[in-house]
JSON list of C-alpha atoms in Angstrom, two decimals:
[
{"chain": "A", "resi": 1, "resn": "GLU", "atom": "CA", "xyz": [-63.71, -25.48, 22.32]},
{"chain": "A", "resi": 2, "resn": "ALA", "atom": "CA", "xyz": [-60.73, -27.25, 20.79]},
{"chain": "A", "resi": 3, "resn": "ASP", "atom": "CA", "xyz": [-58.95, -29.88, 22.88]},
{"chain": "A", "resi": 4, "resn": "ILE", "atom": "CA", "xyz": [-55.33, -29.32, 22.00]},
{"chain": "A", "resi": 5, "resn": "TYR", "atom": "CA", "xyz": [-52.66, -28.95, 24.63]},
{"chain": "A", "resi": 6, "resn": "GLN", "atom": "CA", "xyz": [-49.10, -27.68, 24.68]},
{"chain": "A", "resi": 7, "resn": "THR", "atom": "CA", "xyz": [-46.46, -27.97, 27.37]},
{"chain": "A", "resi": 8, "resn": "PRO", "atom": "CA", "xyz": [-44.60, -26.19, 28.70]},
{"chain": "A", "resi": 9, "resn": "ARG", "atom": "CA", "xyz": [-46.37, -22.85, 28.28]},
{"chain": "A", "resi": 10, "resn": "TYR", "atom": "CA", "xyz": [-43.17, -20.94, 29.04]},
{"chain": "A", "resi": 11, "resn": "LEU", "atom": "CA", "xyz": [-39.56, -22.08, 28.85]},
{"chain": "A", "resi": 12, "resn": "VAL", "atom": "CA", "xyz": [-36.33, -20.22, 29.58]},
{"chain": "A", "resi": 13, "resn": "ILE", "atom": "CA", "xyz": [-33.24, -22.23, 28.72]},
{"chain": "A", "resi": 14, "resn": "GLY", "atom": "CA", "xyz": [-29.55, -21.78, 28.06]},
{"chain": "A", "resi": 15, "resn": "THR", "atom": "CA", "xyz": [-27.79, -22.00, 24.70]},
{"chain": "A", "resi": 16, "resn": "GLY", "atom": "CA", "xyz": [-26.87, -25.52, 23.62]},
{"chain": "A", "resi": 17, "resn": "LYS", "atom": "CA", "xyz": [-29.57, -27.35, 25.58]},
{"chain": "A", "resi": 18, "resn": "LYS", "atom": "CA", "xyz": [-31.82, -29.93, 23.97]},
{"chain": "A", "resi": 19, "resn": "ILE", "atom": "CA", "xyz": [-35.54, -29.21, 24.35]},
{"chain": "A", "resi": 20, "resn": "THR", "atom": "CA", "xyz": [-38.78, -30.92, 23.39]},
{"chain": "A", "resi": 21, "resn": "LEU", "atom": "CA", "xyz": [-42.04, -29.03, 23.08]},
{"chain": "A", "resi": 22, "resn": "GLU", "atom": "CA", "xyz": [-45.06, -31.25, 23.60]},
{"chain": "A", "resi": 23, "resn": "CYS", "atom": "CA", "xyz": [-48.35, -31.09, 21.70]},
{"chain": "A", "resi": 24, "resn": "SER", "atom": "CA", "xyz": [-51.34, -33.39, 22.17]},
{"chain": "A", "resi": 25, "resn": "GLN", "atom": "CA", "xyz": [-54.88, -33.34, 20.82]},
{"chain": "A", "resi": 26, "resn": "THR", "atom": "CA", "xyz": [-57.90, -35.40, 21.82]},
{"chain": "A", "resi": 27, "resn": "MET", "atom": "CA", "xyz": [-60.02, -34.72, 18.74]},
{"chain": "A", "resi": 28, "resn": "GLY", "atom": "CA", "xyz": [-58.73, -37.63, 16.67]},
{"chain": "A", "resi": 29, "resn": "HIS", "atom": "CA", "xyz": [-57.48, -35.28, 13.95]},
{"chain": "A", "resi": 30, "resn": "ASP", "atom": "CA", "xyz": [-55.16, -36.82, 11.36]},
{"chain": "A", "resi": 31, "resn": "LYS", "atom": "CA", "xyz": [-53.37, -33.59, 10.48]},
{"chain": "A", "resi": 32, "resn": "MET", "atom": "CA", "xyz": [-51.11, -31.67, 12.85]},
{"chain": "A", "resi": 33, "resn": "TYR", "atom": "CA", "xyz": [-48.92, -28.60, 12.40]},
{"chain": "A", "resi": 34, "resn": "TRP", "atom": "CA", "xyz": [-46.22, -26.53, 14.10]},
{"chain": "A", "resi": 35, "resn": "TYR", "atom": "CA", "xyz": [-46.01, -22.78, 13.54]},
{"chain": "A", "resi": 36, "resn": "GLN", "atom": "CA", "xyz": [-43.51, -20.18, 14.71]},
{"chain": "A", "resi": 37, "resn": "GLN", "atom": "CA", "xyz": [-44.69, -16.67, 15.51]},
{"chain": "A", "resi": 38, "resn": "ASP", "atom": "CA", "xyz": [-42.65, -13.69, 16.65]},
{"chain": "A", "resi": 39, "resn": "PRO", "atom": "CA", "xyz": [-44.47, -10.86, 18.51]},
{"chain": "A", "resi": 40, "resn": "GLY", "atom": "CA", "xyz": [-46.71, -8.86, 16.18]},
{"chain": "A", "resi": 41, "resn": "MET", "atom": "CA", "xyz": [-45.71, -10.97, 13.20]},
{"chain": "A", "resi": 42, "resn": "GLU", "atom": "CA", "xyz": [-47.47, -13.53, 11.04]},
{"chain": "A", "resi": 43, "resn": "LEU", "atom": "CA", "xyz": [-47.49, -17.28, 11.63]},
{"chain": "A", "resi": 44, "resn": "HIS", "atom": "CA", "xyz": [-44.98, -19.35, 9.70]},
{"chain": "A", "resi": 45, "resn": "LEU", "atom": "CA", "xyz": [-45.43, -23.09, 9.16]},
{"chain": "A", "resi": 46, "resn": "ILE", "atom": "CA", "xyz": [-42.32, -25.05, 10.18]},
{"chain": "A", "resi": 47, "resn": "HIS", "atom": "CA", "xyz": [-43.56, -28.66, 10.21]},
{"chain": "A", "resi": 48, "resn": "TYR", "atom": "CA", "xyz": [-46.69, -30.62, 9.45]},
{"chain": "A", "resi": 49, "resn": "SER", "atom": "CA", "xyz": [-47.98, -34.18, 9.50]},
{"chain": "A", "resi": 50, "resn": "TYR", "atom": "CA", "xyz": [-50.86, -35.79, 7.64]},
{"chain": "A", "resi": 51, "resn": "GLY", "atom": "CA", "xyz": [-50.86, -38.90, 9.82]},
{"chain": "A", "resi": 52, "resn": "VAL", "atom": "CA", "xyz": [-48.82, -41.37, 11.82]},
{"chain": "A", "resi": 53, "resn": "ASN", "atom": "CA", "xyz": [-45.24, -41.76, 10.51]},
{"chain": "A", "resi": 54, "resn": "SER", "atom": "CA", "xyz": [-45.78, -38.85, 8.10]},
{"chain": "A", "resi": 55, "resn": "THR", "atom": "CA", "xyz": [-43.87, -35.57, 8.61]},
{"chain": "A", "resi": 56, "resn": "GLU", "atom": "CA", "xyz": [-42.92, -32.76, 6.26]},
{"chain": "A", "resi": 57, "resn": "LYS", "atom": "CA", "xyz": [-41.00, -29.49, 6.51]},
{"chain": "A", "resi": 58, "resn": "GLY", "atom": "CA", "xyz": [-43.01, -26.31, 6.16]},
{"chain": "A", "resi": 59, "resn": "ASP", "atom": "CA", "xyz": [-42.37, -22.98, 4.52]},
{"chain": "A", "resi": 60, "resn": "LEU", "atom": "CA", "xyz": [-39.97, -21.58, 7.12]},
{"chain": "A", "resi": 61, "resn": "SER", "atom": "CA", "xyz": [-36.59, -23.23, 7.45]},
{"chain": "A", "resi": 62, "resn": "SER", "atom": "CA", "xyz": [-36.18, -24.57, 10.94]},
{"chain": "A", "resi": 63, "resn": "GLU", "atom": "CA", "xyz": [-33.46, -26.45, 12.79]},
{"chain": "A", "resi": 64, "resn": "SER", "atom": "CA", "xyz": [-36.10, -28.35, 14.74]},
{"chain": "A", "resi": 65, "resn": "THR", "atom": "CA", "xyz": [-37.33, -31.89, 14.10]},
{"chain": "A", "resi": 66, "resn": "VAL", "atom": "CA", "xyz": [-40.69, -33.56, 14.71]},
{"chain": "A", "resi": 67, "resn": "SER", "atom": "CA", "xyz": [-42.08, -37.05, 15.05]},
{"chain": "A", "resi": 68, "resn": "ARG", "atom": "CA", "xyz": [-45.56, -38.57, 14.77]},
{"chain": "A", "resi": 69, "resn": "ILE", "atom": "CA", "xyz": [-45.68, -41.98, 16.36]},
{"chain": "A", "resi": 70, "resn": "ARG", "atom": "CA", "xyz": [-49.22, -41.64, 17.69]},
{"chain": "A", "resi": 71, "resn": "THR", "atom": "CA", "xyz": [-52.16, -39.81, 16.16]},
{"chain": "A", "resi": 72, "resn": "GLU", "atom": "CA", "xyz": [-52.68, -37.60, 19.18]},
{"chain": "A", "resi": 73, "resn": "HIS", "atom": "CA", "xyz": [-49.07, -36.61, 19.82]},
{"chain": "A", "resi": 74, "resn": "PHE", "atom": "CA", "xyz": [-46.75, -34.36, 17.75]},
{"chain": "A", "resi": 75, "resn": "PRO", "atom": "CA", "xyz": [-43.63, -33.28, 19.67]},
{"chain": "A", "resi": 76, "resn": "LEU", "atom": "CA", "xyz": [-41.08, -30.78, 18.36]},
{"chain": "A", "resi": 77, "resn": "THR", "atom": "CA", "xyz": [-37.40, -31.09, 19.32]},
{"chain": "A", "resi": 78, "resn": "LEU", "atom": "CA", "xyz": [-34.51, -28.64, 19.18]},
{"chain": "A", "resi": 79, "resn": "GLU", "atom": "CA", "xyz": [-31.23, -30.56, 19.56]},
{"chain": "A", "resi": 80, "resn": "SER", "atom": "CA", "xyz": [-29.19, -27.48, 20.48]},
{"chain": "A", "resi": 81, "resn": "ALA", "atom": "CA", "xyz": [-31.10, -24.33, 21.37]},
{"chain": "A", "resi": 82, "resn": "ARG", "atom": "CA", "xyz": [-29.77, -20.94, 20.25]},
{"chain": "A", "resi": 83, "resn": "PRO", "atom": "CA", "xyz": [-30.95, -17.36, 20.98]},
{"chain": "A", "resi": 84, "resn": "SER", "atom": "CA", "xyz": [-32.28, -17.20, 17.39]},
{"chain": "A", "resi": 85, "resn": "HIS", "atom": "CA", "xyz": [-34.81, -19.89, 18.39]},
{"chain": "A", "resi": 86, "resn": "THR", "atom": "CA", "xyz": [-36.49, -17.47, 20.81]},
{"chain": "A", "resi": 87, "resn": "SER", "atom": "CA", "xyz": [-40.10, -17.23, 19.66]},
{"chain": "A", "resi": 88, "resn": "GLN", "atom": "CA", "xyz": [-43.62, -18.49, 20.27]},
{"chain": "A", "resi": 89, "resn": "TYR", "atom": "CA", "xyz": [-44.34, -21.99, 18.98]},
{"chain": "A", "resi": 90, "resn": "LEU", "atom": "CA", "xyz": [-47.95, -22.88, 18.15]},
{"chain": "A", "resi": 91, "resn": "CYS", "atom": "CA", "xyz": [-49.31, -26.36, 17.52]},
{"chain": "A", "resi": 92, "resn": "ALA", "atom": "CA", "xyz": [-52.51, -26.96, 15.56]},
{"chain": "A", "resi": 93, "resn": "SER", "atom": "CA", "xyz": [-54.60, -29.86, 14.27]},
{"chain": "A", "resi": 94, "resn": "SER", "atom": "CA", "xyz": [-57.32, -30.31, 11.69]},
{"chain": "A", "resi": 95, "resn": "ALA", "atom": "CA", "xyz": [-59.68, -32.85, 10.20]},
{"chain": "A", "resi": 96, "resn": "GLY", "atom": "CA", "xyz": [-61.52, -32.38, 6.93]},
{"chain": "A", "resi": 97, "resn": "GLN", "atom": "CA", "xyz": [-61.26, -34.37, 3.75]},
{"chain": "A", "resi": 98, "resn": "GLY", "atom": "CA", "xyz": [-61.87, -33.83, 0.09]},
{"chain": "A", "resi": 99, "resn": "ALA", "atom": "CA", "xyz": [-63.22, -30.55, -1.23]},
{"chain": "A", "resi": 100, "resn": "PHE", "atom": "CA", "xyz": [-63.99, -28.94, 2.10]},
{"chain": "A", "resi": 101, "resn": "PRO", "atom": "CA", "xyz": [-60.87, -28.49, 4.24]},
{"chain": "A", "resi": 102, "resn": "GLY", "atom": "CA", "xyz": [-61.44, -28.34, 7.96]},
{"chain": "A", "resi": 103, "resn": "ALA", "atom": "CA", "xyz": [-60.34, -25.50, 10.17]},
{"chain": "A", "resi": 104, "resn": "GLN", "atom": "CA", "xyz": [-57.08, -25.75, 12.04]},
{"chain": "A", "resi": 105, "resn": "TYR", "atom": "CA", "xyz": [-57.50, -25.57, 15.81]},
{"chain": "A", "resi": 106, "resn": "PHE", "atom": "CA", "xyz": [-54.63, -24.13, 17.80]},
{"chain": "A", "resi": 107, "resn": "GLY", "atom": "CA", "xyz": [-53.14, -24.86, 21.18]},
{"chain": "A", "resi": 108, "resn": "PRO", "atom": "CA", "xyz": [-52.22, -22.09, 23.65]},
{"chain": "A", "resi": 109, "resn": "GLY", "atom": "CA", "xyz": [-48.60, -21.94, 22.49]},
{"chain": "A", "resi": 110, "resn": "THR", "atom": "CA", "xyz": [-45.17, -22.31, 24.08]},
{"chain": "A", "resi": 111, "resn": "ARG", "atom": "CA", "xyz": [-43.18, -19.14, 24.58]},
{"chain": "A", "resi": 112, "resn": "LEU", "atom": "CA", "xyz": [-39.47, -20.01, 24.35]},
{"chain": "A", "resi": 113, "resn": "LEU", "atom": "CA", "xyz": [-36.61, -17.80, 25.49]},
{"chain": "A", "resi": 114, "resn": "VAL", "atom": "CA", "xyz": [-33.06, -19.00, 24.83]},
{"chain": "A", "resi": 115, "resn": "LEU", "atom": "CA", "xyz": [-30.37, -17.12, 26.74]},
{"chain": "B", "resi": 1, "resn": "GLU", "atom": "CA", "xyz": [-46.81, -18.04, -4.61]},
{"chain": "B", "resi": 2, "resn": "ASP", "atom": "CA", "xyz": [-49.91, -17.55, -2.45]},
{"chain": "B", "resi": 3, "resn": "GLN", "atom": "CA", "xyz": [-50.19, -14.09, -0.91]},
{"chain": "B", "resi": 4, "resn": "VAL", "atom": "CA", "xyz": [-52.51, -12.73, 1.76]},
{"chain": "B", "resi": 5, "resn": "THR", "atom": "CA", "xyz": [-52.65, -9.03, 2.63]},
{"chain": "B", "resi": 6, "resn": "GLN", "atom": "CA", "xyz": [-54.69, -7.66, 5.51]},
{"chain": "B", "resi": 7, "resn": "SER", "atom": "CA", "xyz": [-55.67, -4.03, 6.02]},
{"chain": "B", "resi": 8, "resn": "PRO", "atom": "CA", "xyz": [-55.54, -1.91, 7.99]},
{"chain": "B", "resi": 9, "resn": "GLU", "atom": "CA", "xyz": [-52.62, -3.06, 10.13]},
{"chain": "B", "resi": 10, "resn": "ALA", "atom": "CA", "xyz": [-54.25, -1.47, 13.17]},
{"chain": "B", "resi": 11, "resn": "LEU", "atom": "CA", "xyz": [-57.70, -0.07, 13.82]},
{"chain": "B", "resi": 12, "resn": "ARG", "atom": "CA", "xyz": [-59.02, 1.89, 16.78]},
{"chain": "B", "resi": 13, "resn": "LEU", "atom": "CA", "xyz": [-62.78, 2.13, 17.26]},
{"chain": "B", "resi": 14, "resn": "GLN", "atom": "CA", "xyz": [-65.07, 3.58, 19.85]},
{"chain": "B", "resi": 15, "resn": "GLU", "atom": "CA", "xyz": [-67.51, 1.15, 21.45]},
{"chain": "B", "resi": 16, "resn": "GLY", "atom": "CA", "xyz": [-70.51, 0.85, 19.14]},
{"chain": "B", "resi": 17, "resn": "GLU", "atom": "CA", "xyz": [-68.66, 2.17, 16.07]},
{"chain": "B", "resi": 18, "resn": "SER", "atom": "CA", "xyz": [-69.07, -0.42, 13.31]},
{"chain": "B", "resi": 19, "resn": "SER", "atom": "CA", "xyz": [-66.30, -1.07, 10.77]},
{"chain": "B", "resi": 20, "resn": "SER", "atom": "CA", "xyz": [-64.78, -3.67, 8.45]},
{"chain": "B", "resi": 21, "resn": "LEU", "atom": "CA", "xyz": [-61.44, -5.45, 8.16]},
{"chain": "B", "resi": 22, "resn": "ASN", "atom": "CA", "xyz": [-60.12, -6.46, 4.76]},
{"chain": "B", "resi": 23, "resn": "CYS", "atom": "CA", "xyz": [-58.26, -9.56, 3.58]},
{"chain": "B", "resi": 24, "resn": "SER", "atom": "CA", "xyz": [-57.03, -9.56, -0.03]},
{"chain": "B", "resi": 25, "resn": "TYR", "atom": "CA", "xyz": [-55.61, -12.72, -1.48]},
{"chain": "B", "resi": 26, "resn": "THR", "atom": "CA", "xyz": [-53.75, -13.89, -4.57]},
{"chain": "B", "resi": 27, "resn": "VAL", "atom": "CA", "xyz": [-53.83, -17.66, -4.87]},
{"chain": "B", "resi": 28, "resn": "SER", "atom": "CA", "xyz": [-54.06, -20.36, -7.48]},
{"chain": "B", "resi": 29, "resn": "GLY", "atom": "CA", "xyz": [-57.17, -22.32, -6.60]},
{"chain": "B", "resi": 30, "resn": "LEU", "atom": "CA", "xyz": [-58.76, -21.25, -3.33]},
{"chain": "B", "resi": 31, "resn": "ARG", "atom": "CA", "xyz": [-60.10, -24.18, -1.29]},
{"chain": "B", "resi": 32, "resn": "GLY", "atom": "CA", "xyz": [-61.05, -22.20, 1.79]},
{"chain": "B", "resi": 33, "resn": "LEU", "atom": "CA", "xyz": [-60.57, -18.87, 3.58]},
{"chain": "B", "resi": 34, "resn": "PHE", "atom": "CA", "xyz": [-60.36, -18.80, 7.36]},
{"chain": "B", "resi": 35, "resn": "TRP", "atom": "CA", "xyz": [-60.75, -16.06, 9.94]},
{"chain": "B", "resi": 36, "resn": "TYR", "atom": "CA", "xyz": [-59.17, -16.32, 13.38]},
{"chain": "B", "resi": 37, "resn": "ARG", "atom": "CA", "xyz": [-59.04, -14.15, 16.47]},
{"chain": "B", "resi": 38, "resn": "GLN", "atom": "CA", "xyz": [-55.82, -14.02, 18.49]},
{"chain": "B", "resi": 39, "resn": "ASP", "atom": "CA", "xyz": [-55.46, -12.52, 21.95]},
{"chain": "B", "resi": 40, "resn": "PRO", "atom": "CA", "xyz": [-51.97, -11.50, 23.19]},
{"chain": "B", "resi": 41, "resn": "GLY", "atom": "CA", "xyz": [-49.85, -14.48, 24.19]},
{"chain": "B", "resi": 42, "resn": "LYS", "atom": "CA", "xyz": [-52.46, -17.03, 23.10]},
{"chain": "B", "resi": 43, "resn": "GLY", "atom": "CA", "xyz": [-53.07, -19.30, 20.13]},
{"chain": "B", "resi": 44, "resn": "PRO", "atom": "CA", "xyz": [-55.46, -18.22, 17.36]},
{"chain": "B", "resi": 45, "resn": "GLU", "atom": "CA", "xyz": [-59.13, -19.01, 17.95]},
{"chain": "B", "resi": 46, "resn": "PHE", "atom": "CA", "xyz": [-61.10, -20.21, 14.92]},
{"chain": "B", "resi": 47, "resn": "LEU", "atom": "CA", "xyz": [-64.00, -17.98, 13.85]},
{"chain": "B", "resi": 48, "resn": "PHE", "atom": "CA", "xyz": [-65.18, -18.77, 10.31]},
{"chain": "B", "resi": 49, "resn": "THR", "atom": "CA", "xyz": [-64.51, -20.76, 7.16]},
{"chain": "B", "resi": 50, "resn": "LEU", "atom": "CA", "xyz": [-65.68, -19.49, 3.76]},
{"chain": "B", "resi": 51, "resn": "TYR", "atom": "CA", "xyz": [-65.46, -21.72, 0.70]},
{"chain": "B", "resi": 52, "resn": "SER", "atom": "CA", "xyz": [-66.93, -19.84, -2.27]},
{"chain": "B", "resi": 53, "resn": "ALA", "atom": "CA", "xyz": [-67.59, -16.31, -3.51]},
{"chain": "B", "resi": 54, "resn": "GLY", "atom": "CA", "xyz": [-70.86, -14.93, -2.20]},
{"chain": "B", "resi": 55, "resn": "GLU", "atom": "CA", "xyz": [-70.78, -16.97, 0.98]},
{"chain": "B", "resi": 56, "resn": "GLU", "atom": "CA", "xyz": [-71.43, -15.23, 4.32]},
{"chain": "B", "resi": 57, "resn": "LYS", "atom": "CA", "xyz": [-71.07, -16.42, 7.92]},
{"chain": "B", "resi": 58, "resn": "GLU", "atom": "CA", "xyz": [-72.17, -14.68, 11.13]},
{"chain": "B", "resi": 59, "resn": "LYS", "atom": "CA", "xyz": [-71.33, -15.04, 14.80]},
{"chain": "B", "resi": 60, "resn": "GLU", "atom": "CA", "xyz": [-72.58, -12.54, 17.35]},
{"chain": "B", "resi": 61, "resn": "ARG", "atom": "CA", "xyz": [-71.24, -9.12, 16.25]},
{"chain": "B", "resi": 62, "resn": "LEU", "atom": "CA", "xyz": [-69.04, -10.55, 13.48]},
{"chain": "B", "resi": 63, "resn": "LYS", "atom": "CA", "xyz": [-69.95, -11.23, 9.88]},
{"chain": "B", "resi": 64, "resn": "ALA", "atom": "CA", "xyz": [-67.53, -12.59, 7.27]},
{"chain": "B", "resi": 65, "resn": "THR", "atom": "CA", "xyz": [-68.04, -12.29, 3.52]},
{"chain": "B", "resi": 66, "resn": "LEU", "atom": "CA", "xyz": [-66.08, -13.58, 0.54]},
{"chain": "B", "resi": 67, "resn": "THR", "atom": "CA", "xyz": [-65.56, -12.43, -3.06]},
{"chain": "B", "resi": 68, "resn": "LYS", "atom": "CA", "xyz": [-63.21, -13.83, -5.68]},
{"chain": "B", "resi": 69, "resn": "LYS", "atom": "CA", "xyz": [-60.37, -11.53, -4.57]},
{"chain": "B", "resi": 70, "resn": "GLU", "atom": "CA", "xyz": [-61.02, -10.57, -0.96]},
{"chain": "B", "resi": 71, "resn": "SER", "atom": "CA", "xyz": [-62.86, -11.19, 2.25]},
{"chain": "B", "resi": 72, "resn": "PHE", "atom": "CA", "xyz": [-64.30, -8.75, 4.74]},
{"chain": "B", "resi": 73, "resn": "LEU", "atom": "CA", "xyz": [-64.85, -9.15, 8.45]},
{"chain": "B", "resi": 74, "resn": "HIS", "atom": "CA", "xyz": [-67.60, -6.76, 9.47]},
{"chain": "B", "resi": 75, "resn": "ILE", "atom": "CA", "xyz": [-67.84, -5.83, 13.14]},
{"chain": "B", "resi": 76, "resn": "THR", "atom": "CA", "xyz": [-71.19, -4.38, 14.18]},
{"chain": "B", "resi": 77, "resn": "ALA", "atom": "CA", "xyz": [-71.42, -2.29, 17.35]},
{"chain": "B", "resi": 78, "resn": "PRO", "atom": "CA", "xyz": [-68.14, -3.60, 18.77]},
{"chain": "B", "resi": 79, "resn": "LYS", "atom": "CA", "xyz": [-67.44, -3.91, 22.47]},
{"chain": "B", "resi": 80, "resn": "PRO", "atom": "CA", "xyz": [-64.08, -3.61, 24.29]},
{"chain": "B", "resi": 81, "resn": "GLU", "atom": "CA", "xyz": [-63.93, -7.41, 24.57]},
{"chain": "B", "resi": 82, "resn": "ASP", "atom": "CA", "xyz": [-63.72, -7.59, 20.77]},
{"chain": "B", "resi": 83, "resn": "SER", "atom": "CA", "xyz": [-60.22, -6.08, 21.00]},
{"chain": "B", "resi": 84, "resn": "ALA", "atom": "CA", "xyz": [-57.77, -8.60, 19.53]},
{"chain": "B", "resi": 85, "resn": "THR", "atom": "CA", "xyz": [-55.73, -9.32, 16.43]},
{"chain": "B", "resi": 86, "resn": "TYR", "atom": "CA", "xyz": [-57.83, -10.77, 13.62]},
{"chain": "B", "resi": 87, "resn": "LEU", "atom": "CA", "xyz": [-56.03, -13.13, 11.25]},
{"chain": "B", "resi": 88, "resn": "CYS", "atom": "CA", "xyz": [-57.02, -14.22, 7.78]},
{"chain": "B", "resi": 89, "resn": "ALA", "atom": "CA", "xyz": [-55.64, -17.38, 6.16]},
{"chain": "B", "resi": 90, "resn": "VAL", "atom": "CA", "xyz": [-56.12, -19.13, 2.83]},
{"chain": "B", "resi": 91, "resn": "GLN", "atom": "CA", "xyz": [-55.86, -22.77, 1.93]},
{"chain": "B", "resi": 92, "resn": "THR", "atom": "CA", "xyz": [-55.02, -23.95, -1.58]},
{"chain": "B", "resi": 93, "resn": "SER", "atom": "CA", "xyz": [-53.48, -27.38, -2.03]},
{"chain": "B", "resi": 94, "resn": "GLY", "atom": "CA", "xyz": [-53.34, -29.91, 0.77]},
{"chain": "B", "resi": 95, "resn": "SER", "atom": "CA", "xyz": [-54.21, -28.69, 4.24]},
{"chain": "B", "resi": 96, "resn": "ARG", "atom": "CA", "xyz": [-51.59, -25.98, 4.60]},
{"chain": "B", "resi": 97, "resn": "LEU", "atom": "CA", "xyz": [-52.61, -22.42, 5.44]},
{"chain": "B", "resi": 98, "resn": "THR", "atom": "CA", "xyz": [-51.00, -19.15, 4.39]},
{"chain": "B", "resi": 99, "resn": "PHE", "atom": "CA", "xyz": [-51.63, -16.43, 6.96]},
{"chain": "B", "resi": 100, "resn": "GLY", "atom": "CA", "xyz": [-51.79, -12.67, 6.63]},
{"chain": "B", "resi": 101, "resn": "GLU", "atom": "CA", "xyz": [-50.07, -10.42, 9.14]},
{"chain": "B", "resi": 102, "resn": "GLY", "atom": "CA", "xyz": [-53.34, -9.60, 10.89]},
{"chain": "B", "resi": 103, "resn": "THR", "atom": "CA", "xyz": [-55.28, -6.50, 11.88]},
{"chain": "B", "resi": 104, "resn": "GLN", "atom": "CA", "xyz": [-54.88, -5.35, 15.47]},
{"chain": "B", "resi": 105, "resn": "LEU", "atom": "CA", "xyz": [-58.27, -4.08, 16.63]},
{"chain": "B", "resi": 106, "resn": "THR", "atom": "CA", "xyz": [-58.70, -1.91, 19.70]},
{"chain": "B", "resi": 107, "resn": "VAL", "atom": "CA", "xyz": [-62.19, -0.97, 20.89]},
{"chain": "B", "resi": 108, "resn": "ASN", "atom": "CA", "xyz": [-62.27, 1.83, 23.43]},
{"chain": "B", "resi": 109, "resn": "PRO", "atom": "CA", "xyz": [-65.12, 2.08, 25.98]}
]
C-alpha cells in the first residue's frame, strides 16, 4: 500500500481565505503531482515536480501555487479561495526512470468547498 | 494531443457475470498504460502497468491486456466489492499521465 498522505481530508472555507493543502510521501519518490477532479469527471493535472526546487504547471490552468523544498513534501496553496475552486484535490507520487515509467500512487484526496 | 477514451461510461453486471472494459488511446509514442480503481470520495488505487502490445497482467478477478490502439480490463466472475470506477491512463513523454473519464462499474448481488 502506498504511503502518501493528504491533509486536511475535508475543508469548508469562505471566499477570499488563503489555504494550503498538505501532501507528504514516505516512499522517497522524486516525482510528485497535484490533480483536480470534479465529481464523476476525469482527473486534470494542475502541477507537478520532478524533484526538489523543480515545479511546473500542468494541463489545467489553476490559480494555485506549489513548492518543493523537501523531497517528501509538496504543498499546494490558494492565495484567495473562490467558489470556483470547489473540487477534490488529489496528490500523487512516482518513481521510475528511463524506459519504464513507474506508476503514480495517489493520496486519499482533499475535498474542498468554498462558500 | 494525447487522447484516451473509455467505454462504456457505466456498466451494470450481475454477480458472476464476466465482462470487459475498453480503453482506446491516440498518442504519439506510448511509454506505458495504467489501470486504476477509484472508490467514491477516495484517491485512485493502482492496479496494472502495461508497456507493450501483447502484454497481459492479472490480479485476482482482473486481467488487463494491451494492443497498439487499445487496452481491455477483463473482469471474471465479478463480486459486489468490485463495484468502483475504473480509470485508464497513458504516459508518453516525461512522467505525466493523461486520464480517461473512467467506467463506472456496478456489480449487483
